[in-house]
Amino acid sequence: MKRISLLTVFCVFCAAFVYGEDRYLEVRAKRFAYTPSIIKVNKGDNVRIRLISEDVAHGLYIDGYEIEISAIPGMDGHLTFIADKSGKFMFRCSVTCGEFHPYMVGYLKVGINWNLYAGAFLILLLGIGSLTAALKANENSHKKLFGVIPLSWRYELTKFKPVRALLKSRWFPFTFILFNLFVFVIILIANFVGGYSTGNYNFGVMMVWILWWFLLMTFLVPLVGRSWCMICPFPIFGDWLQRGKLISVGRQKSWGLNKRWPNKWRNLWPLVILFFLSTWFSGFFTVRPLAGGVFLVLIIGSAIVISVIYGKRTFCLFVCPVSGFQGLYANFSACEVRVKNPEICKDHKPKTCVVGNEKGYGCPWMELPYDMNRNTYCGMCMECFKTCPYDNIALNVRPFGTDLVAERKHTDDRYKRRGLDEAFKALTMMGIFLVFFRAYQTPSAHFKDMIRGTTLKGFLTYIAEATVVDFLVIPIIFLLFVFLSKKASGNKEVSLKQAFVNFSYCFVPLGIAIWAAFSINIILANGSYLLHVFSDPFAWGWNLFGTAKVPWSPFLTGVMPYLQVLIILVGLAFTLDYGFKFSHQTYANLKEAKKGWVPMLVFLLAVTIFCLWLFIG
Amino acid sequence: MERREIIAIALFLLATLGTIFGVFAVEKIRRNKLYDLELIARAPEHGNWLPQEFTVSYDTEVTMLIRNIDTATHGFAIPQLNVAAREIKAGEAKTVTFTPTQRGTFDFMCTVWCSDRHLEMRGKITVE
């Protein structure tokens, strides 16, 4: 009996696999959602879709299959195709239908999702490999990345004369800032001229929330750290006010009130809160030109105001909402500004990198360049290259992530840095990812309505939910595993808080990978709008580069799931390698570190598989 | 003041005020040269056509710039004069050129289902 039923199941399975059925589906499209939003068919099915629009003109484009139809009320669209590729495919609206148009999506699920199983298998394989390596680790293992690359390896870029000359020139990075200023003036004009219209045809919205965000999360921060801060045009007004000179060296001390930012807020906490607050309104400023313009003006305005009240780059350090994750994630980057020989600095008085001289300003980011060992608060403004009379500052290429295991400094303790502030920055970035993913890459119409504030009640519910998830649910789940880790290690001395903080840095490489995987979906699907906005930035009918008429054309949507899996696997590899190093730092000896690492490893693998499932499952 | 500082300030002004004035001046000249009329397309609940009524001269070529500053796709047509722009996407601008060969007042309207009140999105053109 059992054999027969198994045989039947097998036959049905094969039949479904080989002979497709005819499937007829009616899909109703209404602003920013499809019903049904998830379509499941078997592989090989002959699928016919009738697209019915219930309000305005909509379309339906299927990622991977690269086919498209459109419909208007009263005139349905018909699409026939053979579902010959298995996996999950996003389908999206292809006719601009409103401000959330780029995020009007649904899922087509075909047959068995081998990609998901293969991805999960690779994640587990990586986990087992990493665990084996961790269990074999000896007292010196923590000095190498993946057991091969020494963490102390550095390649100094400034040993080349032209590079050093460039960094010492006052025109660097000033020229780049000016160019960026020009771009942002155009962005602002476009934002305000664009007003109420949809974001996907607006230069401001596309440049900032699609192109900039993608470049930042995928290249700039992981590779070069706070390189955006180096060329960001927003502080130029405040700098000019404080210094009295635009490019040359003027006053070292601001003529403004020059107040000191309170000690207890000289850490990442203000940025954790401010970035979280600004994400509440992402459903407005990332889709509506006018809201985006207001958001940018608020940032520029507060940069100016803060520069008059407080000294130096207080705004960049403790107020700019996007500064926090760049600072934290910059610790992972493959680039650093560091002192070459600390002995030279010891006898150097006064320390010109801090107080400044006629060549440049004392560190605008209020760091002590001669004592700096982490990237969080280094804005890469390159002033210390100019002020150091001994050319003792280097721009280094280094292995990814070495700052994550850097020793603590007295300034860290003084300002309560590198404690729960960075831990919560890392954890809230995961929560914010969940919110963004739900709003912009899932079919959930209900959640989209909440985040774009169709009703005040819905909007407030969304805020409450996001707060609870970011500051309670995620930290509590994480704390539970930290607790298990501590129990497993058998260590009694280390505090739960210290273990919590130490292990939270696992979410730096993992967070970067997940945000990169998220951003790559948005840029590949919607990057072609950029060609339009480059040629017609103000929607006035310009055609500067002849690309204004290029239609919306998603790019490489079939390859995207593989790219996402690859990015996640690379991120996980770093997470697990560094994770064990954090365990080694947290617990007293190697034996405890190995035991304590197991619960953490299980947790991280679970989180990664969950994220993989979100993306491709 | 140093030469370097003067150049920097000049470049700064060029990047900010220069860009703003440049962009708007170029646009003003361009519009005067290229278009006789500008029409803004918005769904009725967002303000409808602007202007909703306008006048053109008989047997004189008219070039219109139609800008969709709305959130949905619109279309434009004057059926009686055989003039149409089939699809103007949100944030897009299209040009329509025609020579009216009939006198009188005619309806123009949106030709794409743009909102629940799509049928109210119409206006009047007078040919003198």
XYZ file of C-alpha atoms in Angstrom:
745
model
C 0.000 0.000 0.000
C 2.724 2.350 1.051
C 4.714 1.464 -2.044
C 1.767 2.182 -4.336
C 1.076 5.604 -2.843
C 4.717 6.528 -3.125
C 4.688 5.426 -6.732
C 1.600 7.516 -7.433
C 3.147 10.561 -5.874
C 6.251 10.011 -7.947
C 4.218 9.631 -11.161
C 2.179 12.738 -10.487
C 5.363 14.597 -9.713
C 6.932 13.490 -12.993
C 3.785 14.218 -14.947
C 3.612 17.717 -13.538
C 7.213 18.115 -14.447
C 7.035 16.909 -18.019
C 3.540 17.690 -19.277
C 2.345 21.179 -18.570
C -1.260 21.946 -17.866
C -3.198 24.834 -19.297
C -3.566 27.490 -16.631
C -5.839 30.481 -16.982
C -5.518 33.303 -14.479
C -7.264 36.604 -14.005
C -5.055 39.207 -12.401
C -6.657 42.427 -11.241
C -4.451 45.486 -11.002
C -5.308 48.390 -8.777
C -2.978 51.148 -7.690
C 0.106 49.517 -6.219
C -1.134 45.924 -5.931
C -2.235 42.919 -7.944
C -4.879 40.416 -6.901
C -3.822 37.669 -6.698
C -0.405 38.993 -5.872
C 1.225 35.577 -5.737
C 0.714 33.292 -8.703
C 1.759 29.662 -8.371
C 2.082 27.435 -11.426
C 3.911 24.215 -12.208
C 6.923 24.084 -14.395
C 5.966 23.516 -18.014
C 2.434 24.874 -17.588
C 0.954 26.814 -20.425
C -0.026 29.978 -18.590
C -2.555 32.481 -19.848
C -2.916 35.683 -17.870
C -5.703 38.172 -18.321
C -4.746 41.489 -16.794
C -7.711 43.576 -15.704
C -7.177 47.139 -14.606
C -9.533 48.528 -12.004
C -8.424 52.162 -11.906
C -5.743 53.520 -14.268
C -3.455 52.121 -16.955
C -1.263 49.348 -15.524
C 1.165 46.851 -16.931
C 2.689 43.553 -15.962
C 6.303 42.660 -16.618
C 7.731 39.347 -15.439
C 11.357 39.345 -14.279
C 13.465 36.571 -15.781
C 10.859 35.798 -18.458
C 11.172 39.344 -19.738
C 7.635 39.551 -21.141
C 5.152 42.350 -20.735
C 1.509 43.334 -21.220
C -0.555 46.346 -20.308
C -4.195 47.034 -19.627
C -6.484 50.008 -19.178
C -9.912 49.992 -17.543
C -12.266 48.320 -20.001
C -9.470 46.981 -22.169
C -7.798 43.920 -20.694
C -4.324 42.673 -21.491
C -3.669 39.076 -22.470
C -0.421 37.217 -22.026
C 0.404 33.616 -22.874
C 3.657 31.910 -22.035
C 5.095 28.553 -21.109
C 6.441 28.543 -17.559
C 9.703 26.855 -18.468
C 11.912 28.478 -15.813
C 11.445 27.451 -12.199
C 11.873 29.642 -9.151
C 10.391 32.857 -7.828
C 10.057 35.745 -10.236
C 8.902 39.211 -9.418
C 6.380 40.733 -11.726
C 6.025 44.480 -11.757
C 3.901 47.247 -13.141
C 5.309 48.529 -16.431
C 3.089 51.597 -16.966
C 3.638 54.540 -14.640
C 0.535 54.498 -12.487
C 1.337 56.664 -9.445
C 4.055 57.467 -6.948
C 4.521 53.870 -5.770
C 4.523 52.551 -9.331
C 8.105 51.168 -9.231
C 7.188 49.185 -6.140
C 3.926 47.711 -7.465
C 5.015 44.086 -7.590
C 3.779 40.543 -7.308
C 5.417 37.113 -7.277
C 5.245 34.383 -9.887
C 6.268 31.061 -8.366
C 7.027 28.308 -10.845
C 7.489 24.673 -9.811
C 10.108 23.795 -7.258
C 12.352 26.635 -6.204
C 15.714 24.938 -6.754
C 17.513 28.262 -6.437
C 16.285 28.627 -2.876
C 17.287 25.079 -1.903
C 20.654 25.411 -3.597
C 21.229 28.762 -1.886
C 20.233 27.426 1.524
C 22.451 24.384 0.952
C 25.415 26.617 0.119
C 24.744 28.699 3.232
C 24.717 25.573 5.401
C 27.827 24.274 3.663
C 29.571 27.554 4.378
C 28.370 27.330 7.980
C 29.763 23.815 8.406
C 33.037 24.779 6.752
C 33.367 27.811 8.955
C 32.525 25.803 12.079
C 35.132 23.178 11.213
C 37.716 25.898 10.729
C 36.667 27.550 13.998
C 36.917 24.292 15.961
C 40.400 23.706 14.571
C 41.462 27.267 15.388
C 44.580 27.812 17.458
C 45.826 30.803 19.440
C 47.076 32.546 16.299
C 44.073 31.999 14.049
C 42.456 35.290 14.977
C 45.309 37.158 13.323
C 44.295 36.002 9.854
C 41.233 36.492 7.692
C 39.904 33.144 6.393
C 43.078 31.651 7.856
C 45.069 33.076 4.932
C 45.265 36.868 4.811
C 47.026 38.454 7.801
C 44.835 41.175 9.301
C 47.910 43.372 9.612
C 48.478 43.389 5.841
C 48.487 46.915 4.408
C 49.236 48.384 1.022
C 50.037 52.051 1.215
C 48.615 54.017 -1.686
C 50.289 57.240 -0.594
C 53.762 55.809 -1.168
C 53.212 56.878 -4.769
C 54.223 60.507 -5.095
C 51.327 61.622 -7.337
C 48.791 60.154 -4.886
C 50.341 61.959 -1.947
C 50.606 65.179 -3.930
C 46.932 64.880 -4.835
C 45.838 64.340 -1.233
C 47.970 67.248 -0.081
C 46.479 69.631 -2.602
C 43.759 71.915 -1.281
C 41.872 71.307 -4.527
C 41.265 67.749 -3.371
C 38.586 66.806 -2.513
C 37.258 70.358 -3.064
C 36.839 69.893 -6.837
C 34.728 66.795 -6.314
C 32.643 68.611 -3.713
C 32.010 71.430 -6.185
C 30.960 68.990 -8.900
C 28.648 67.277 -6.420
C 27.264 70.654 -5.442
C 26.431 71.306 -9.083
C 24.694 67.898 -9.328
C 22.735 68.580 -6.141
C 21.625 72.006 -7.363
C 20.130 70.231 -10.392
C 18.647 67.572 -8.105
C 16.990 70.253 -5.978
C 15.628 72.170 -8.980
C 14.240 68.891 -10.349
C 12.737 67.990 -6.982
C 10.887 71.281 -6.673
C 9.917 71.615 -10.341
C 8.750 67.982 -10.287
C 6.440 68.743 -7.370
C 3.632 66.305 -7.084
C 4.491 63.998 -10.011
C 5.848 60.475 -9.787
C 9.386 59.856 -8.642
C 10.444 57.429 -11.347
C 10.492 60.178 -13.978
C 12.206 62.674 -11.686
C 15.928 63.422 -11.732
C 16.077 64.199 -8.009
C 14.326 61.068 -6.822
C 16.143 58.791 -9.266
C 19.595 60.212 -8.562
C 19.319 60.129 -4.796
C 17.127 57.181 -3.905
C 17.994 54.826 -6.738
C 21.506 55.644 -8.000
C 23.122 57.148 -4.886
C 21.677 54.592 -2.495
C 22.792 51.715 -4.744
C 26.326 53.103 -5.201
C 26.616 53.803 -1.489
C 25.527 50.381 -0.260
C 27.150 48.278 -2.968
C 30.432 50.034 -3.704
C 31.315 53.204 -1.828
C 30.887 52.105 1.781
C 32.177 48.501 1.509
C 35.183 49.490 -0.599
C 36.191 52.988 0.482
C 34.329 53.618 3.742
C 33.102 57.152 4.268
C 34.158 58.213 0.765
C 30.745 59.777 0.299
C 31.367 62.015 3.321
C 34.597 63.115 1.631
C 32.726 64.455 -1.405
C 29.363 65.318 0.183
C 28.436 68.895 -0.777
C 26.127 69.631 2.178
C 28.733 70.810 4.735
C 30.403 73.272 2.332
C 28.205 76.186 3.462
C 28.891 75.559 7.147
C 32.604 75.078 6.529
C 32.759 78.384 4.671
C 30.907 80.165 7.485
C 33.130 78.701 10.193
C 36.427 79.161 8.382
C 35.851 82.415 6.530
C 37.624 80.815 3.579
C 36.208 78.507 0.977
C 39.330 76.617 -0.086
C 42.294 78.286 1.589
C 43.097 77.996 5.274
C 41.250 80.591 7.318
C 40.157 80.568 10.963
C 40.851 77.344 12.846
C 38.221 78.304 15.392
C 34.691 79.026 14.268
C 33.373 82.580 14.811
C 30.007 81.019 15.662
C 28.936 79.969 19.144
C 31.422 77.093 18.824
C 29.647 75.050 21.453
C 30.711 71.583 22.370
C 28.379 68.702 21.608
C 27.436 67.059 24.955
C 29.702 64.180 25.936
C 26.949 61.682 26.460
C 25.794 62.184 22.864
C 29.275 61.921 21.336
C 28.549 58.459 19.987
C 26.237 56.860 17.443
C 23.048 57.152 19.507
C 21.845 60.441 17.920
C 22.337 58.929 14.470
C 20.606 55.674 15.410
C 17.542 57.701 16.415
C 17.659 60.253 13.575
C 18.058 57.699 10.797
C 15.252 55.647 12.296
C 13.007 58.727 12.475
C 13.733 59.659 8.875
C 12.845 56.167 7.637
C 9.321 56.757 8.932
C 8.824 59.101 6.004
C 10.510 57.003 3.320
C 7.090 56.412 1.747
C 7.079 60.126 0.880
C 10.574 61.385 0.146
C 11.736 58.378 -1.864
C 8.771 58.543 -4.244
C 7.587 62.162 -4.423
C 9.901 64.839 -5.840
C 8.591 67.622 -3.611
C 8.910 65.566 -0.418
C 12.427 64.554 -1.473
C 13.294 68.222 -2.013
C 11.942 69.208 1.397
C 13.952 66.389 2.995
C 17.176 67.559 1.316
C 16.531 71.193 2.237
C 15.984 70.161 5.859
C 19.322 68.343 5.861
C 21.184 71.235 4.210
C 19.462 73.764 6.476
C 20.250 71.894 9.668
C 23.864 71.460 8.490
C 24.153 75.256 8.261
C 22.408 75.944 11.569
C 24.427 73.326 13.469
C 27.684 74.655 11.999
C 26.951 78.069 13.500
C 26.037 76.727 16.948
C 28.547 73.906 17.322
C 32.162 73.559 16.283
C 33.601 71.891 13.183
C 31.700 68.981 11.609
C 29.343 68.351 14.541
C 26.536 67.999 12.022
C 28.278 65.223 10.068
C 29.322 63.403 13.218
C 26.160 63.478 15.274
C 23.205 64.806 13.278
C 23.283 63.746 9.607
C 20.825 60.836 9.378
C 22.790 58.884 6.765
C 26.093 59.325 8.584
C 25.506 56.578 11.145
C 25.400 53.510 8.976
C 28.197 54.843 6.799
C 30.352 55.264 9.893
C 29.565 51.845 11.280
C 29.785 50.031 7.942
C 33.003 51.923 7.069
C 34.723 49.731 9.646
C 34.280 46.908 7.164
C 35.721 48.856 4.240
C 38.957 47.971 2.482
C 40.393 51.457 2.920
C 41.718 53.487 5.837
C 43.501 56.702 6.773
C 46.101 55.889 9.427
C 49.373 57.041 10.908
C 52.431 55.358 9.419
C 54.801 55.529 12.352
C 53.330 56.364 15.795
C 56.832 57.114 17.145
C 57.056 60.246 14.989
C 53.759 61.523 16.443
C 54.889 60.947 20.023
C 57.446 63.738 19.929
C 55.492 66.025 17.621
C 54.167 69.071 19.504
C 51.754 70.732 18.956
C 49.922 68.021 17.060
C 49.090 69.854 13.839
C 46.635 67.143 12.717
C 44.454 68.175 15.680
C 45.070 71.921 15.971
C 45.770 72.640 12.306
C 48.401 74.844 10.698
C 48.793 77.121 7.675
C 48.472 74.133 5.319
C 45.188 72.806 6.597
C 42.581 72.530 9.329
C 42.772 70.547 12.517
C 40.720 67.381 12.062
C 37.224 68.699 11.189
C 35.779 65.381 12.380
C 37.290 65.979 15.840
C 39.249 62.741 15.733
C 42.798 62.368 16.936
C 44.378 61.261 13.646
C 47.607 60.271 15.408
C 45.688 57.866 17.624
C 42.908 56.719 15.290
C 42.341 52.986 14.862
C 38.789 52.780 13.485
C 36.865 54.303 10.581
C 33.570 55.133 12.343
C 34.341 58.802 12.849
C 36.844 59.383 10.030
C 35.183 61.419 7.278
C 38.163 61.000 4.927
C 38.312 64.767 4.437
C 42.083 64.475 3.852
C 42.974 67.502 6.029
C 45.508 65.487 8.071
C 47.504 64.750 4.907
C 47.838 68.487 4.475
C 48.639 69.359 8.091
C 51.178 66.623 8.847
C 54.663 68.129 8.350
C 56.286 64.666 8.400
C 54.052 63.038 5.741
C 53.313 60.475 8.412
C 49.695 59.826 7.363
C 48.930 57.014 4.959
C 45.981 56.017 2.830
C 46.013 52.224 3.002
C 44.299 49.370 1.253
C 43.687 46.640 3.813
C 41.784 43.382 4.237
C 38.044 43.923 4.627
C 36.783 44.445 8.128
C 39.952 44.758 10.204
C 38.440 47.610 12.266
C 35.786 45.244 13.563
C 38.354 43.667 15.859
C 40.360 46.818 16.642
C 41.322 47.415 20.273
C 39.386 49.907 22.394
C 40.813 53.384 22.916
C 40.403 55.722 25.859
C 38.160 58.045 23.773
C 35.802 55.080 23.242
C 35.344 54.741 26.976
C 35.211 58.471 27.581
C 32.318 59.047 25.205
C 30.730 55.627 25.762
C 31.407 54.775 22.120
C 31.479 51.255 20.752
C 28.898 50.104 23.212
C 25.187 49.726 22.757
C 25.201 52.689 20.339
C 26.988 50.771 17.588
C 25.202 47.543 18.506
C 21.821 49.206 18.059
C 22.942 50.898 14.854
C 23.829 47.463 13.458
C 20.603 45.864 14.704
C 18.234 48.661 13.635
C 19.718 48.553 10.137
C 18.409 44.971 9.956
C 14.968 46.077 11.173
C 14.885 48.973 8.719
C 15.836 46.533 5.965
C 12.811 44.398 6.884
C 10.504 47.427 6.691
C 11.971 48.606 3.382
C 11.846 45.108 1.937
C 8.213 44.701 2.925
C 7.250 48.075 1.507
C 9.275 48.073 -1.704
C 9.818 44.456 -2.708
C 6.808 42.486 -1.563
C 3.254 42.580 -2.940
C 1.790 43.776 0.373
C -0.734 46.454 -0.640
C -1.851 46.960 2.929
C 1.647 47.799 4.132
C 2.251 50.118 1.179
C -0.888 52.027 2.106
C 0.351 52.310 5.675
C 3.818 53.568 4.768
C 2.558 56.112 2.223
C 0.098 57.419 4.785
C -3.257 56.922 3.064
C -4.802 56.984 6.517
C -3.301 58.537 9.624
C -4.189 55.461 11.659
C -2.373 53.185 9.233
C 0.675 55.427 9.225
C 0.814 55.533 13.027
C 0.389 51.752 13.175
C 3.333 51.383 10.808
C 5.477 53.665 13.000
C 4.519 51.732 16.115
C 5.238 48.397 14.448
C 8.603 49.537 13.106
C 9.608 50.854 16.536
C 8.665 47.632 18.283
C 10.423 45.448 15.695
C 13.608 47.548 15.570
C 14.074 48.301 19.232
C 12.419 45.323 20.923
C 11.788 42.220 18.842
C 15.095 42.019 16.979
C 17.287 42.968 19.967
C 15.435 40.502 22.227
C 15.823 37.600 19.798
C 19.492 38.488 19.411
C 19.893 38.802 23.171
C 18.425 35.322 23.591
C 21.105 33.828 21.379
C 23.807 35.882 23.083
C 22.545 34.450 26.365
C 22.698 30.915 24.925
C 26.194 31.632 23.654
C 27.319 32.765 27.085
C 25.757 29.710 28.727
C 27.389 27.410 26.171
C 30.785 28.997 26.685
C 30.656 28.429 30.419
C 32.200 31.855 30.990
C 30.997 33.660 34.093
C 33.095 36.845 34.054
C 31.982 38.543 30.859
C 28.787 40.585 31.137
C 25.812 39.830 28.924
C 25.953 43.426 27.678
C 29.570 43.070 26.588
C 28.807 39.838 24.717
C 25.766 41.517 23.124
C 27.891 44.430 21.925
C 30.748 42.248 20.691
C 28.572 39.879 18.689
C 26.446 42.699 17.244
C 29.311 43.482 14.836
C 28.351 40.285 12.979
C 25.607 42.445 11.499
C 28.109 44.762 9.843
C 29.252 42.472 6.990
C 25.876 40.737 6.909
C 24.015 44.066 6.911
C 26.088 45.441 4.035
C 25.463 42.266 2.014
C 21.726 42.338 2.636
C 21.412 46.021 1.762
C 23.490 45.451 -1.373
C 21.223 42.557 -2.399
C 18.194 44.784 -1.760
C 19.605 47.707 -3.744
C 20.663 45.604 -6.718
C 17.036 44.571 -7.264
C 15.953 48.202 -7.371
C 18.736 49.422 -9.671
C 18.483 46.547 -12.173
C 14.720 46.870 -12.425
C 14.494 50.654 -12.477
C 17.938 51.877 -13.552
C 16.730 52.544 -17.086
C 14.674 55.499 -15.831
C 18.052 57.143 -15.213
C 18.659 57.373 -18.964
C 15.430 59.316 -19.278
C 16.113 61.706 -16.401
C 19.694 62.395 -17.509
C 18.372 63.697 -20.811
C 15.298 65.437 -19.437
C 16.081 66.304 -15.807
C 13.228 68.768 -15.271
C 10.535 67.042 -17.370
C 10.456 70.048 -19.677
C 10.868 68.018 -22.826
C 14.660 68.343 -23.016
C 16.764 65.719 -24.708
C 20.350 66.507 -23.711
C 21.940 63.163 -24.521
C 19.299 61.762 -26.868
C 18.115 59.208 -24.308
C 14.891 60.914 -23.204
C 12.753 58.524 -25.210
C 14.363 55.315 -23.935
C 11.529 53.205 -22.591
C 11.583 51.519 -19.199
C 13.715 48.435 -19.725
C 14.627 46.236 -16.769
C 18.149 44.889 -16.948
C 19.440 41.378 -16.159
C 16.384 40.448 -14.111
C 17.058 36.772 -14.872
C 20.568 36.888 -13.402
C 19.508 38.958 -10.371
C 18.667 36.026 -8.013
C 22.112 34.520 -8.615
C 23.780 37.868 -7.940
C 21.796 38.197 -4.717
C 22.808 34.698 -3.569
C 26.434 35.473 -4.383
C 26.366 38.762 -2.454
C 24.740 37.099 0.562
C 27.265 34.234 0.539
C 30.219 36.624 0.416
C 28.718 38.677 3.258
C 28.105 35.527 5.295
C 31.653 34.276 4.764
C 33.003 37.491 6.318
C 30.343 37.426 9.050
C 31.239 33.916 10.144
C 34.977 34.472 9.981
C 34.798 37.669 12.013
C 32.060 36.232 14.231
C 34.421 33.640 15.614
C 37.027 36.360 16.160
C 34.436 38.292 18.206
C 33.806 35.144 20.210
C 37.529 34.881 20.840
C 37.570 38.517 21.974
C 34.556 38.054 24.220
C 35.456 34.914 26.095
C 38.534 34.246 28.163
C 40.093 31.413 26.207
C 39.887 29.531 22.945
C 37.946 26.633 24.436
C 35.178 28.916 25.698
C 35.225 30.873 22.447
C 34.603 27.695 20.430
C 31.735 26.571 22.654
C 30.208 30.023 22.799
C 30.412 30.453 19.044
C 28.068 27.554 18.182
C 24.722 29.180 19.226
C 25.754 32.411 17.485
C 26.660 30.518 14.301
C 23.287 28.770 14.314
C 21.535 32.118 14.770
C 23.483 33.819 11.969
C 22.824 30.941 9.564
C 19.119 31.118 10.405
C 19.063 34.887 9.807
C 20.876 34.487 6.487
C 18.571 31.714 5.281
C 15.594 33.848 6.287
C 16.951 36.770 4.230
C 17.653 34.415 1.313
C 14.063 33.242 1.540
C 12.869 36.855 1.488
C 14.851 37.582 -1.664
C 14.354 34.451 -3.743
C 12.043 32.061 -1.852
C 42.661 87.676 -1.354
C 44.600 84.813 -2.839
C 44.012 83.877 -6.471
C 43.106 80.324 -5.451
C 40.353 81.570 -3.155
C 38.901 83.832 -5.853
C 38.810 80.973 -8.372
C 37.172 78.716 -5.774
C 34.480 81.275 -4.970
C 33.853 81.876 -8.669
C 33.432 78.133 -9.250
C 31.179 77.883 -6.198
C 28.920 80.646 -7.511
C 28.926 79.078 -10.958
C 27.889 75.690 -9.520
C 25.071 77.144 -7.440
C 23.614 80.445 -8.634
C 25.068 79.991 -12.134
C 23.334 76.649 -12.539
C 20.009 77.936 -11.244
C 19.960 81.064 -13.439
C 21.393 79.169 -16.390
C 18.791 76.436 -16.271
C 15.829 78.798 -16.024
C 17.179 81.271 -18.601
C 17.861 78.534 -21.146
C 14.399 77.126 -20.565
C 12.730 80.508 -21.038
C 14.535 81.172 -24.308
C 13.917 77.629 -25.500
C 10.198 77.786 -24.787
C 9.731 81.151 -26.455
C 11.521 79.877 -29.515
C 9.957 76.440 -29.781
C 6.447 76.609 -28.429
C 3.475 78.891 -28.866
C 1.521 77.366 -26.015
C 2.101 75.365 -22.892
C -0.500 72.977 -21.542
C -0.200 71.208 -18.193
C -1.899 67.850 -17.836
C -3.300 66.860 -14.451
C -6.165 64.610 -13.421
C -9.299 66.573 -12.359
C -8.653 65.934 -8.643
C -5.147 67.350 -9.057
C -6.260 70.514 -10.830
C -7.250 69.404 -14.356
C -5.790 70.902 -17.556
C -4.030 74.223 -17.207
C -5.201 76.338 -19.009
C -8.560 74.693 -19.498
C -9.522 77.123 -22.276
C -7.261 78.685 -24.863
C -7.360 80.374 -28.216
C -5.327 79.809 -31.389
C -5.403 81.554 -34.771
C -6.977 80.114 -37.886
C -4.609 78.608 -40.474
C -1.506 79.373 -38.429
C 0.768 76.573 -37.293
C 0.666 76.034 -33.522
C 3.299 74.146 -31.536
C 2.137 73.067 -28.108
C 4.176 71.722 -25.228
C 2.112 69.362 -23.112
C 3.648 68.569 -19.746
C 2.324 65.810 -17.568
C 3.242 66.773 -14.003
C 0.797 64.257 -12.573
C 1.148 60.750 -11.153
C -0.553 58.831 -13.973
C -0.307 58.625 -17.753
C -2.457 61.066 -19.712
C -3.243 61.537 -23.379
C -4.319 64.553 -25.429
C -6.697 64.866 -28.339
C -8.816 67.407 -30.191
C -10.907 64.920 -32.189
C -12.604 67.499 -34.413
C -9.265 68.962 -35.504
C -7.662 65.549 -35.852
C -4.931 66.308 -33.303
C -3.609 63.806 -30.759
C -0.718 62.838 -28.525
C -1.480 59.259 -27.659
C 0.381 58.726 -24.430
C 2.142 61.237 -22.175
C 3.626 59.455 -19.211
C 3.806 60.975 -15.757
C 6.738 63.368 -15.668
C 7.007 63.441 -19.445
C 6.604 66.311 -21.888
C 5.390 65.982 -25.466
C 5.122 68.350 -28.382
C 2.090 68.613 -30.643
C 2.128 70.613 -33.845
C -0.931 71.314 -35.951
C -2.566 73.907 -38.212
C -6.235 74.511 -37.395
C -8.301 74.604 -40.574
C -11.738 75.046 -38.995
C -13.131 77.984 -37.058
C -15.111 77.557 -33.864
C -14.814 76.124 -30.386
C -13.811 72.506 -29.929
C -13.371 70.115 -27.023
C -9.999 68.688 -26.102
C -9.662 65.842 -23.672
C -7.500 63.242 -22.029
C -7.448 59.956 -23.933
C -5.931 57.649 -21.320
C -7.898 56.347 -18.354
C -6.092 58.382 -15.741
C -8.380 58.448 -12.697
C -11.952 57.788 -11.606
C -12.819 61.266 -12.891
C -11.018 60.759 -16.200
C -14.120 61.753 -18.194
C -14.102 65.214 -16.571
C -10.586 65.885 -17.807
C -11.447 68.057 -20.785
C -11.200 71.655 -21.933
C -12.038 73.998 -24.801
C -9.959 75.345 -27.675
C -11.171 78.256 -29.754
C -9.954 78.861 -33.289
C -10.342 82.462 -34.497
